[in-house]
């Protein structure tokens, strides 16, 4: 994977081991806060999906998509993708990225405090990166319960940035064990980790310190 930095815009090039390489034009808007910039968990999952596209199936819904990096990578791999976020502006930026990348995705505003939109129903795969920041994960759990019907797979990548985020991740996994029939840790693989290490030098990622990153596959 390679990248080229422009003002408020990243060009990411992915080279799958099977299939053609593709490019993502990823826009950022720091005025949106954490929703407007690329974080390493999204980049890691995007790379992991490129390495193993079979992790995806059917309709893919990304929650709290932010820049939409992982969801756009899924779309580039041929998936039907719906990006969701509570920030309408973040969705507009992600949609601009999709357009410039030659991809077609759907976008739907969704605050987890609100009922599940009709557009989100029927997900086969749910993508969630960097969604655990505090001990209180009740809203996230409610969102996953509403979104993930039986048979749905959730791909969760979380980074422990603080004691409260660690407590939140533990709470999430504990509660998820009652909600999902499978909760399996997966490897991000050396290639994805190498991507992050190189990105730490060249990409303006907000948080690239050596902190633990976890990848889980939850099956409803």
Coordinates of N, CA and C in Angstrom, one line a residue:
X1 N 0.8 -1.2 0.0 CA 0.0 0.0 0.0 C 0.9 1.2 0.0
X2 N 0.5 2.2 -0.8 CA 1.3 3.5 -0.8 C 0.3 4.6 -0.7
X3 N 0.8 5.8 -0.4 CA -0.1 7.0 -0.3 C 0.7 8.3 -0.7
X4 N -0.1 9.3 -1.0 CA 0.4 10.6 -1.4 C -0.4 11.6 -0.7
X5 N 0.3 12.5 0.0 CA -0.4 13.5 0.8 C -0.6 14.8 0.1
X6 N -1.9 15.3 0.1 CA -2.2 16.6 -0.4 C -2.9 17.3 0.7
X7 N -3.2 18.6 0.5 CA -3.9 19.4 1.5 C -5.2 18.8 1.8
X8 N -5.4 18.4 3.0 CA -6.7 17.8 3.5 C -7.2 16.6 2.7
X9 N -6.3 16.0 2.0 CA -6.6 14.9 1.1 C -5.5 13.8 1.1
X10 N -5.9 12.6 1.2 CA -5.0 11.5 1.1 C -5.3 10.7 -0.2
X11 N -4.3 10.2 -0.8 CA -4.5 9.2 -1.9 C -3.8 7.9 -1.5
X12 N -4.6 6.9 -1.2 CA -4.2 5.6 -0.8 C -4.2 4.6 -1.9
X13 N -3.2 3.9 -2.1 CA -3.1 2.9 -3.2 C -3.0 1.5 -2.5
X14 N -4.0 0.6 -2.8 CA -3.9 -0.7 -2.2 C -3.6 -1.7 -3.3
X15 N -2.8 -2.7 -3.0 CA -2.4 -3.7 -4.0 C -2.7 -5.1 -3.5
X16 N -3.9 -5.6 -3.7 CA -4.2 -6.9 -3.2 C -3.3 -8.0 -3.8
X17 N -3.2 -9.1 -3.0 CA -2.4 -10.2 -3.6 C -3.1 -10.9 -4.7
X18 N -4.4 -10.8 -4.7 CA -5.3 -11.3 -5.8 C -6.1 -10.1 -6.3
X19 N -6.1 -9.9 -7.6 CA -7.0 -8.8 -8.2 C -6.1 -7.6 -8.5
X20 N -6.8 -6.6 -9.0 CA -6.2 -5.3 -9.4 C -6.0 -4.4 -8.2
X21 N -4.9 -3.6 -8.3 CA -4.8 -2.6 -7.3 C -5.8 -1.5 -7.5
X22 N -6.1 -0.7 -6.4 CA -7.0 0.4 -6.6 C -6.6 1.5 -5.7
X23 N -7.2 2.7 -6.0 CA -6.8 3.9 -5.2 C -8.0 4.5 -4.6
X24 N -7.8 5.0 -3.4 CA -8.8 5.8 -2.7 C -8.4 7.2 -2.5
X25 N -9.3 8.1 -2.9 CA -9.0 9.5 -2.6 C -9.8 9.9 -1.3
X26 N -9.1 10.1 -0.3 CA -9.7 10.2 1.1 C -9.6 11.6 1.6
X27 N -10.7 12.3 1.7 CA -10.8 13.6 2.2 C -10.9 13.7 3.7
X28 N -10.3 14.7 4.3 CA -10.3 14.9 5.7 C -10.8 16.3 6.0
X29 N -11.4 16.5 7.2 CA -11.9 17.8 7.6 C -11.7 17.9 9.1
X30 N -10.6 18.4 9.5 CA -10.3 18.5 11.0 C -11.3 19.2 11.8
X31 N -12.1 20.1 11.1 CA -13.1 20.9 11.9 C -14.2 20.0 12.5
X32 N -14.3 18.8 12.0 CA -15.3 17.9 12.4 C -14.8 17.1 13.7
X33 N -13.6 17.3 14.1 CA -13.1 16.5 15.2 C -12.7 15.1 14.8
X34 N -12.9 14.2 15.7 CA -12.5 12.8 15.4 C -13.2 12.2 14.2
X35 N -14.4 12.7 13.8 CA -15.1 12.2 12.7 C -14.5 12.6 11.4
X36 N -13.6 13.6 11.4 CA -13.2 14.2 10.1 C -11.8 13.8 9.7
X37 N -11.1 13.0 10.5 CA -9.7 12.6 10.2 C -9.5 11.1 10.2
X38 N -8.5 10.6 9.5 CA -8.3 9.2 9.4 C -7.5 8.7 10.6
X39 N -8.1 7.7 11.3 CA -7.4 7.1 12.4 C -6.8 5.7 12.0
X40 N -5.8 5.3 12.7 CA -5.1 4.1 12.3 C -5.9 2.8 12.3
X41 N -6.9 2.7 13.1 CA -7.7 1.5 13.2 C -8.5 1.3 11.8
X42 N -9.0 2.4 11.3 CA -9.7 2.3 10.0 C -8.7 1.9 8.9
X43 N -7.5 2.4 8.9 CA -6.5 2.1 7.9 C -6.1 0.6 8.1
X44 N -5.9 0.1 9.3 CA -5.6 -1.2 9.5 C -6.6 -2.2 9.0
X45 N -7.9 -1.9 9.3 CA -9.0 -2.8 8.8 C -9.1 -2.8 7.3
X46 N -8.9 -1.6 6.7 CA -8.9 -1.5 5.2 C -7.9 -2.4 4.6
X47 N -6.7 -2.3 5.2 CA -5.6 -3.2 4.7 C -5.9 -4.7 4.9
X48 N -6.5 -5.0 6.0 CA -6.8 -6.4 6.3 C -7.9 -6.9 5.4
X49 N -8.9 -6.1 5.1 CA -9.9 -6.5 4.1 C -9.3 -6.7 2.7
X50 N -8.4 -5.9 2.3 CA -7.7 -6.1 1.1 C -7.0 -7.4 1.0
X51 N -6.4 -7.8 2.2 CA -5.6 -9.0 2.3 C -6.6 -10.2 2.3
X52 N -7.8 -10.1 2.8 CA -8.7 -11.2 2.9 C -10.1 -10.7 2.7
X53 N -10.5 -10.5 1.4 CA -11.8 -10.0 1.1 C -13.0 -10.8 1.6
X54 N -12.7 -12.1 1.8 CA -13.8 -13.0 2.2 C -14.3 -12.7 3.6
X55 N -13.6 -11.8 4.3 CA -14.2 -11.4 5.6 C -15.5 -10.7 5.4
X56 N -15.7 -10.1 4.2 CA -16.9 -9.4 3.8 C -17.9 -10.3 3.1
X57 N -19.2 -10.0 3.4 CA -20.3 -10.8 2.6 C -21.5 -9.9 2.6
X58 N -22.3 -10.0 1.5 CA -23.5 -9.3 1.4 C -23.4 -7.8 1.6
X59 N -24.5 -7.3 2.2 CA -24.6 -5.8 2.4 C -23.7 -5.5 3.6
X60 N -22.8 -4.4 3.4 CA -21.9 -4.0 4.5 C -22.3 -2.6 5.0
X61 N -22.5 -2.5 6.3 CA -22.8 -1.3 7.0 C -21.7 -0.9 7.9
X62 N -21.1 0.3 7.7 CA -20.1 0.9 8.6 C -20.8 1.8 9.5
X63 N -20.5 1.6 10.8 CA -21.1 2.5 11.8 C -20.0 3.5 12.3
X64 N -20.5 4.8 12.6 CA -19.6 5.8 12.9 C -18.4 5.8 12.0
X65 N -18.7 6.0 10.7 CA -17.7 5.8 9.6 C -16.6 6.8 9.6
X66 N -16.9 8.0 10.1 CA -15.9 9.1 10.0 C -15.5 9.4 8.5
X67 N -14.2 9.2 8.2 CA -13.8 9.4 6.8 C -14.3 8.3 5.9
X68 N -14.7 7.2 6.4 CA -15.2 6.1 5.6 C -14.1 5.2 5.0
X69 N -12.9 5.3 5.5 CA -11.8 4.6 4.9 C -12.1 3.1 4.7
X70 N -12.5 2.4 5.8 CA -12.7 0.9 5.8 C -13.9 0.6 4.9
X71 N -15.0 1.4 5.0 CA -16.1 1.1 4.1 C -15.8 1.4 2.7
X72 N -15.1 2.4 2.3 CA -14.7 2.6 1.0 C -13.8 1.5 0.4
X73 N -12.9 1.0 1.2 CA -12.1 -0.2 0.8 C -13.0 -1.3 0.5
X74 N -14.0 -1.6 1.3 CA -15.0 -2.7 1.1 C -15.7 -2.5 -0.2
X75 N -16.1 -1.2 -0.5 CA -16.8 -0.9 -1.8 C -15.9 -1.2 -2.9
X76 N -14.6 -0.8 -2.8 CA -13.6 -1.0 -3.9 C -13.4 -2.5 -4.1
X77 N -13.7 -3.3 -3.1 CA -13.6 -4.8 -3.3 C -14.8 -5.4 -3.8
X78 N -15.8 -4.6 -4.1 CA -17.1 -5.1 -4.7 C -18.3 -5.2 -3.8
X79 N -18.1 -4.8 -2.6 CA -19.3 -4.9 -1.6 C -20.3 -3.8 -1.8
X80 N -21.5 -4.1 -1.5 CA -22.6 -3.1 -1.4 C -22.4 -2.4 0.0
X81 N -22.2 -1.1 0.0 CA -21.8 -0.5 1.3 C -22.7 0.7 1.6
X82 N -23.1 0.7 2.9 CA -23.8 1.8 3.5 C -23.0 2.4 4.6
X83 N -22.6 3.7 4.4 CA -21.9 4.4 5.5 C -22.8 5.1 6.4
X84 N -22.6 5.0 7.7 CA -23.5 5.7 8.7 C -22.6 6.5 9.6
X85 N -23.1 7.6 10.1 CA -22.4 8.5 11.1 C -23.5 9.4 11.6
X86 N -23.3 9.9 12.8 CA -24.2 10.9 13.4 C -24.0 12.3 12.8
X87 N -22.8 12.5 12.2 CA -22.4 13.8 11.6 C -22.8 13.8 10.1
X88 N -23.7 14.6 9.8 CA -24.1 14.8 8.4 C -23.0 15.3 7.5
X89 N -22.2 16.2 8.1 CA -21.1 16.7 7.3 C -20.0 15.7 7.1
X90 N -19.8 14.8 8.1 CA -18.8 13.7 7.8 C -19.3 12.8 6.7
X91 N -20.5 12.6 6.6 CA -21.1 11.7 5.5 C -20.9 12.4 4.2
X92 N -21.0 13.7 4.2 CA -20.8 14.5 2.9 C -19.4 14.4 2.5
X93 N -18.5 14.5 3.4 CA -17.0 14.4 3.1 C -16.7 12.9 2.6
X94 N -17.3 11.9 3.3 CA -17.1 10.5 2.8 C -17.6 10.3 1.4
X95 N -18.8 10.9 1.2 CA -19.4 10.7 -0.1 C -18.6 11.4 -1.2
X96 N -17.9 12.5 -0.9 CA -17.0 13.2 -1.8 C -15.8 12.3 -2.1
X97 N -15.3 11.6 -1.1 CA -14.2 10.7 -1.3 C -14.6 9.5 -2.2
X98 N -15.8 9.0 -2.0 CA -16.3 7.9 -2.8 C -16.4 8.3 -4.2
X99 N -16.9 9.5 -4.5 CA -17.1 10.0 -5.8 C -15.8 10.1 -6.6
X100 N -14.8 10.7 -5.9 CA -13.5 10.9 -6.5 C -12.7 9.6 -6.6
X101 N -13.1 8.6 -5.9 CA -12.5 7.3 -6.0 C -13.2 6.4 -7.0
X102 N -14.3 6.9 -7.6 CA -15.0 6.1 -8.6 C -15.8 5.0 -8.0
X103 N -16.3 5.3 -6.8 CA -17.1 4.2 -6.1 C -18.5 4.7 -5.8
X104 N -19.4 3.8 -5.7 CA -20.8 4.1 -5.4 C -21.1 3.5 -4.0
X105 N -21.4 4.4 -3.1 CA -21.8 4.0 -1.7 C -23.1 4.7 -1.3
X106 N -23.8 4.2 -0.4 CA -25.0 4.9 0.2 C -24.6 5.5 1.5
X107 N -25.2 6.5 1.9 CA -24.9 7.2 3.2 C -26.2 7.4 4.0
X108 N -26.2 7.3 5.3 CA -27.3 7.4 6.1 C -26.9 8.0 7.5
X109 N -27.5 9.1 7.8 CA -27.2 9.6 9.2 C -27.9 8.8 10.2
X110 N -27.1 8.4 11.2 CA -27.6 7.6 12.3 C -26.9 7.9 13.6
X111 N -27.6 8.5 14.5 CA -27.2 8.6 15.9 C -27.7 7.4 16.7
X112 N -26.8 6.8 17.4 CA -27.2 5.5 18.1 C -28.3 5.7 19.1
X113 N -28.6 7.0 19.5 CA -29.7 7.2 20.4 C -31.0 7.2 19.7
X114 N -31.0 7.2 18.3 CA -32.2 7.1 17.5 C -32.5 5.7 17.1
X115 N -33.7 5.4 16.7 CA -34.1 4.1 16.2 C -33.3 3.7 15.0
X116 N -33.1 2.5 14.7 CA -32.4 2.0 13.5 C -33.1 2.4 12.3
X117 N -32.4 3.2 11.4 CA -33.1 3.5 10.1 C -33.4 2.3 9.3
X118 N -34.4 2.4 8.5 CA -34.8 1.3 7.6 C -33.7 0.9 6.7
X119 N -32.9 2.0 6.2 CA -31.8 1.7 5.3 C -30.7 0.8 5.8
X120 N -30.7 0.7 7.1 CA -29.6 -0.1 7.7 C -30.0 -1.5 7.9
X121 N -31.2 -1.9 7.7 CA -31.6 -3.2 7.9 C -31.1 -4.2 6.8
X122 N -30.9 -5.4 7.1 CA -30.4 -6.4 6.2 C -28.9 -6.5 6.0
X123 N -28.2 -5.9 7.0 CA -26.7 -6.0 7.0 C -26.2 -7.4 7.1
X124 N -25.3 -7.8 6.3 CA -24.6 -9.1 6.5 C -23.3 -8.9 7.2
X125 N -22.7 -7.8 7.0 CA -21.4 -7.4 7.7 C -21.5 -6.0 8.2
X126 N -21.1 -5.9 9.4 CA -21.0 -4.5 10.1 C -19.5 -4.2 10.4
X127 N -19.1 -3.0 10.0 CA -17.7 -2.6 10.2 C -17.8 -1.5 11.3
X128 N -16.9 -1.7 12.3 CA -16.8 -0.7 13.4 C -15.4 -0.5 13.8
X129 N -14.8 0.6 13.5 CA -13.4 0.9 13.9 C -13.4 2.2 14.8
X130 N -12.6 2.1 15.9 CA -12.5 3.2 16.8 C -13.8 3.7 17.3
X131 N -14.6 2.8 17.9 CA -15.9 3.2 18.5 C -15.9 3.0 20.0
X132 N -14.8 2.7 20.6 CA -14.7 2.5 22.1 C -13.7 3.5 22.6
X133 N -14.3 4.5 23.3 CA -13.4 5.6 23.9 C -13.6 5.7 25.4
X134 N -14.7 5.2 25.9 CA -15.0 5.3 27.4 C -15.5 4.0 27.9
X135 N -15.7 4.0 29.3 CA -16.3 2.8 29.9 C -17.7 2.6 29.5
X136 N -18.5 3.6 29.2 CA -19.9 3.4 28.9 C -20.0 3.0 27.4
X137 N -20.4 1.8 27.2 CA -20.6 1.3 25.8 C -22.0 0.9 25.6
X138 N -22.9 1.3 26.5 CA -24.3 0.9 26.4 C -24.9 1.3 25.0
X139 N -24.6 2.5 24.5 CA -25.2 3.0 23.3 C -24.7 2.1 22.1
X140 N -23.4 1.8 22.1 CA -22.8 0.9 21.1 C -23.4 -0.4 21.1
X141 N -23.6 -1.0 22.3 CA -24.2 -2.3 22.4 C -25.7 -2.3 21.9
X142 N -26.4 -1.3 22.2 CA -27.8 -1.2 21.7 C -27.8 -1.0 20.2
X143 N -26.8 -0.3 19.7 CA -26.8 -0.1 18.2 C -26.5 -1.5 17.5
X144 N -25.5 -2.2 18.1 CA -25.2 -3.5 17.5 C -26.3 -4.5 17.6
X145 N -27.0 -4.5 18.7 CA -28.2 -5.4 18.9 C -29.2 -5.1 17.8
X146 N -29.5 -3.8 17.6 CA -30.5 -3.4 16.6 C -30.1 -3.7 15.2
X147 N -28.8 -3.5 14.9 CA -28.3 -3.6 13.5 C -28.0 -5.0 13.1
X148 N -27.4 -5.8 14.0 CA -27.0 -7.2 13.6 C -28.1 -8.2 13.9
X149 N -28.7 -8.6 12.8 CA -29.7 -9.7 12.8 C -28.9 -11.0 12.9
X150 N -29.6 -12.1 13.2 CA -29.0 -13.4 13.3 C -28.2 -13.7 12.0
X151 N -27.0 -14.2 12.1 CA -26.1 -14.5 11.0 C -25.2 -13.4 10.6
X152 N -25.5 -12.2 11.1 CA -24.7 -11.0 10.8 C -23.3 -11.1 11.4
X153 N -22.3 -10.6 10.8 CA -20.9 -10.6 11.3 C -20.5 -9.2 11.5
X154 N -19.9 -8.9 12.7 CA -19.4 -7.6 13.1 C -17.9 -7.7 13.1
X155 N -17.2 -6.8 12.3 CA -15.8 -6.7 12.3 C -15.4 -5.5 13.1
X156 N -14.9 -5.7 14.3 CA -14.6 -4.6 15.3 C -13.1 -4.4 15.5
X157 N -12.6 -3.2 15.2 CA -11.2 -2.9 15.5 C -11.1 -1.8 16.5
X158 N -10.5 -2.0 17.6 CA -10.5 -1.0 18.7 C -9.0 -0.8 19.2
X159 N -8.7 0.4 19.6 CA -7.4 0.7 20.1 C -7.5 1.2 21.5
X160 N -6.7 0.6 22.4 CA -6.7 1.0 23.8 C -5.8 2.3 24.0
X161 N -6.5 3.4 24.2 CA -5.8 4.7 24.3 C -5.7 5.2 25.7
X162 N -6.5 4.6 26.6 CA -6.6 5.0 28.0 C -7.2 3.9 28.8
X163 N -7.1 4.0 30.2 CA -7.7 3.0 31.0 C -9.2 3.0 30.9
X164 N -9.8 4.1 30.6 CA -11.3 4.0 30.4 C -11.7 3.3 29.1
X165 N -10.9 3.5 28.0 CA -11.2 2.8 26.8 C -10.9 1.3 27.0
X166 N -9.9 0.9 27.8 CA -9.7 -0.5 28.1 C -10.9 -1.1 28.8
X167 N -11.3 -0.4 29.8 CA -12.5 -0.8 30.6 C -13.7 -1.0 29.7
X168 N -13.9 0.0 28.8 CA -15.0 0.0 27.8 C -14.9 -1.2 26.9
X169 N -13.7 -1.6 26.4 CA -13.6 -2.7 25.5 C -13.9 -4.0 26.3
X170 N -13.4 -4.1 27.5 CA -13.7 -5.3 28.3 C -15.2 -5.4 28.6
X171 N -15.8 -4.3 28.9 CA -17.3 -4.4 29.1 C -18.0 -4.8 27.8
X172 N -17.6 -4.2 26.7 CA -18.2 -4.5 25.4 C -18.1 -6.0 25.1
X173 N -16.9 -6.6 25.2 CA -16.7 -8.0 24.9 C -17.5 -8.9 25.9
X174 N -17.6 -8.5 27.1 CA -18.3 -9.3 28.1 C -19.8 -9.3 27.7
X175 N -20.4 -8.1 27.4 CA -21.8 -8.1 27.1 C -22.0 -8.7 25.7
X176 N -21.1 -8.6 24.8 CA -21.2 -9.1 23.5 C -21.3 -10.6 23.5
X177 N -20.6 -11.2 24.5 CA -20.6 -12.7 24.6 C -22.0 -13.2 24.9
X178 N -22.9 -12.4 25.4 CA -24.3 -12.8 25.7 C -25.1 -12.5 24.5
X179 N -24.7 -11.6 23.6 CA -25.5 -11.2 22.5 C -25.1 -11.9 21.2
X180 N -23.9 -12.3 21.1 CA -23.4 -12.9 19.9 C -23.0 -14.4 20.2
X181 N -23.2 -15.2 19.2 CA -22.8 -16.7 19.5 C -21.3 -16.9 19.3
X182 N -20.7 -16.0 18.6 CA -19.2 -16.1 18.5 C -18.6 -14.8 18.7
X183 N -17.4 -14.8 19.4 CA -16.7 -13.5 19.6 C -15.2 -14.0 19.6
X184 N -14.6 -13.8 18.4 CA -13.3 -14.4 18.1 C -12.3 -13.3 17.8
X185 N -11.1 -13.3 18.5 CA -10.1 -12.4 18.2 C -9.4 -12.8 16.9
X186 N -9.1 -11.9 16.0 CA -8.4 -12.2 14.8 C -7.1 -11.4 14.7
X187 N -6.2 -11.8 13.9 CA -4.9 -11.1 13.7 C -5.0 -10.0 12.7
X188 N -4.4 -8.9 12.9 CA -4.3 -7.9 11.9 C -3.1 -8.2 10.9
X189 N -2.4 -9.2 11.2 CA -1.3 -9.7 10.3 C -0.1 -8.8 10.2
X190 N 1.0 -9.3 10.0 CA 2.2 -8.5 9.9 C 2.2 -7.4 8.8
X191 N 1.6 -7.7 7.7 CA 1.5 -6.7 6.6 C 0.7 -5.5 7.0
X192 N -0.4 -5.7 7.7 CA -1.2 -4.6 8.2 C -0.4 -3.8 9.3
X193 N 0.2 -4.5 10.2 CA 1.0 -3.8 11.2 C 2.1 -3.0 10.6
X194 N 2.8 -3.6 9.5 CA 3.8 -2.9 8.9 C 3.3 -1.6 8.2
X195 N 2.1 -1.7 7.7 CA 1.4 -0.5 7.1 C 1.3 0.6 8.1
X196 N 0.9 0.2 9.3 CA 0.7 1.2 10.4 C 2.1 1.8 10.8
X197 N 3.1 1.0 10.9 CA 4.4 1.5 11.2 C 4.9 2.5 10.2
X198 N 4.8 2.2 8.9 CA 5.2 3.1 7.9 C 4.3 4.4 7.8
X199 N 3.0 4.2 8.1 CA 2.1 5.3 8.1 C 2.5 6.3 9.2
X200 N 3.0 5.8 10.3 CA 3.4 6.6 11.4 C 4.4 7.7 11.0
X201 N 5.2 7.3 10.0 CA 6.2 8.2 9.5 C 5.7 9.2 8.5
X202 N 4.8 8.8 7.7 CA 4.4 9.6 6.5 C 3.0 10.1 6.5
X203 N 2.1 9.5 7.3 CA 0.7 10.0 7.3 C 0.4 10.8 8.5
X204 N -0.5 11.8 8.3 CA -0.8 12.7 9.5 C -1.9 12.0 10.4
X205 N -1.6 10.8 10.8 CA -2.6 10.1 11.7 C -2.6 10.8 13.1
X206 N -3.8 11.0 13.7 CA -3.8 11.7 15.0 C -3.2 10.9 16.1
X207 N -3.1 9.5 16.0 CA -2.7 8.8 17.1 C -2.0 7.5 16.6
X208 N -0.6 7.6 16.6 CA 0.1 6.4 16.1 C 1.1 5.9 17.1
X209 N 0.9 6.2 18.4 CA 1.7 5.7 19.4 C 1.6 4.2 19.5
X210 N 2.5 3.6 20.2 CA 2.5 2.1 20.3 C 1.6 1.7 21.4
X211 N 0.3 1.6 21.0 CA -0.7 1.1 21.9 C -1.4 -0.1 21.3
X212 N -2.0 -0.9 22.2 CA -2.6 -2.1 21.7 C -3.8 -1.9 20.8
X213 N -3.8 -2.7 19.7 CA -5.0 -2.6 18.8 C -5.6 -4.0 18.8
X214 N -6.9 -4.1 18.9 CA -7.5 -5.4 18.9 C -8.5 -5.6 17.8
X215 N -8.6 -6.8 17.2 CA -9.5 -7.0 16.1 C -10.4 -8.2 16.5
X216 N -11.7 -8.1 16.4 CA -12.6 -9.1 16.8 C -13.6 -9.4 15.7
X217 N -14.0 -10.6 15.5 CA -15.1 -11.0 14.6 C -16.2 -11.5 15.5
X218 N -17.4 -10.8 15.5 CA -18.5 -11.2 16.3 C -19.6 -11.7 15.3
X219 N -20.1 -12.9 15.6 CA -21.2 -13.5 14.8 C -22.5 -13.6 15.6
X220 N -23.5 -13.0 15.1 CA -24.8 -13.0 15.8 C -25.5 -14.3 15.7

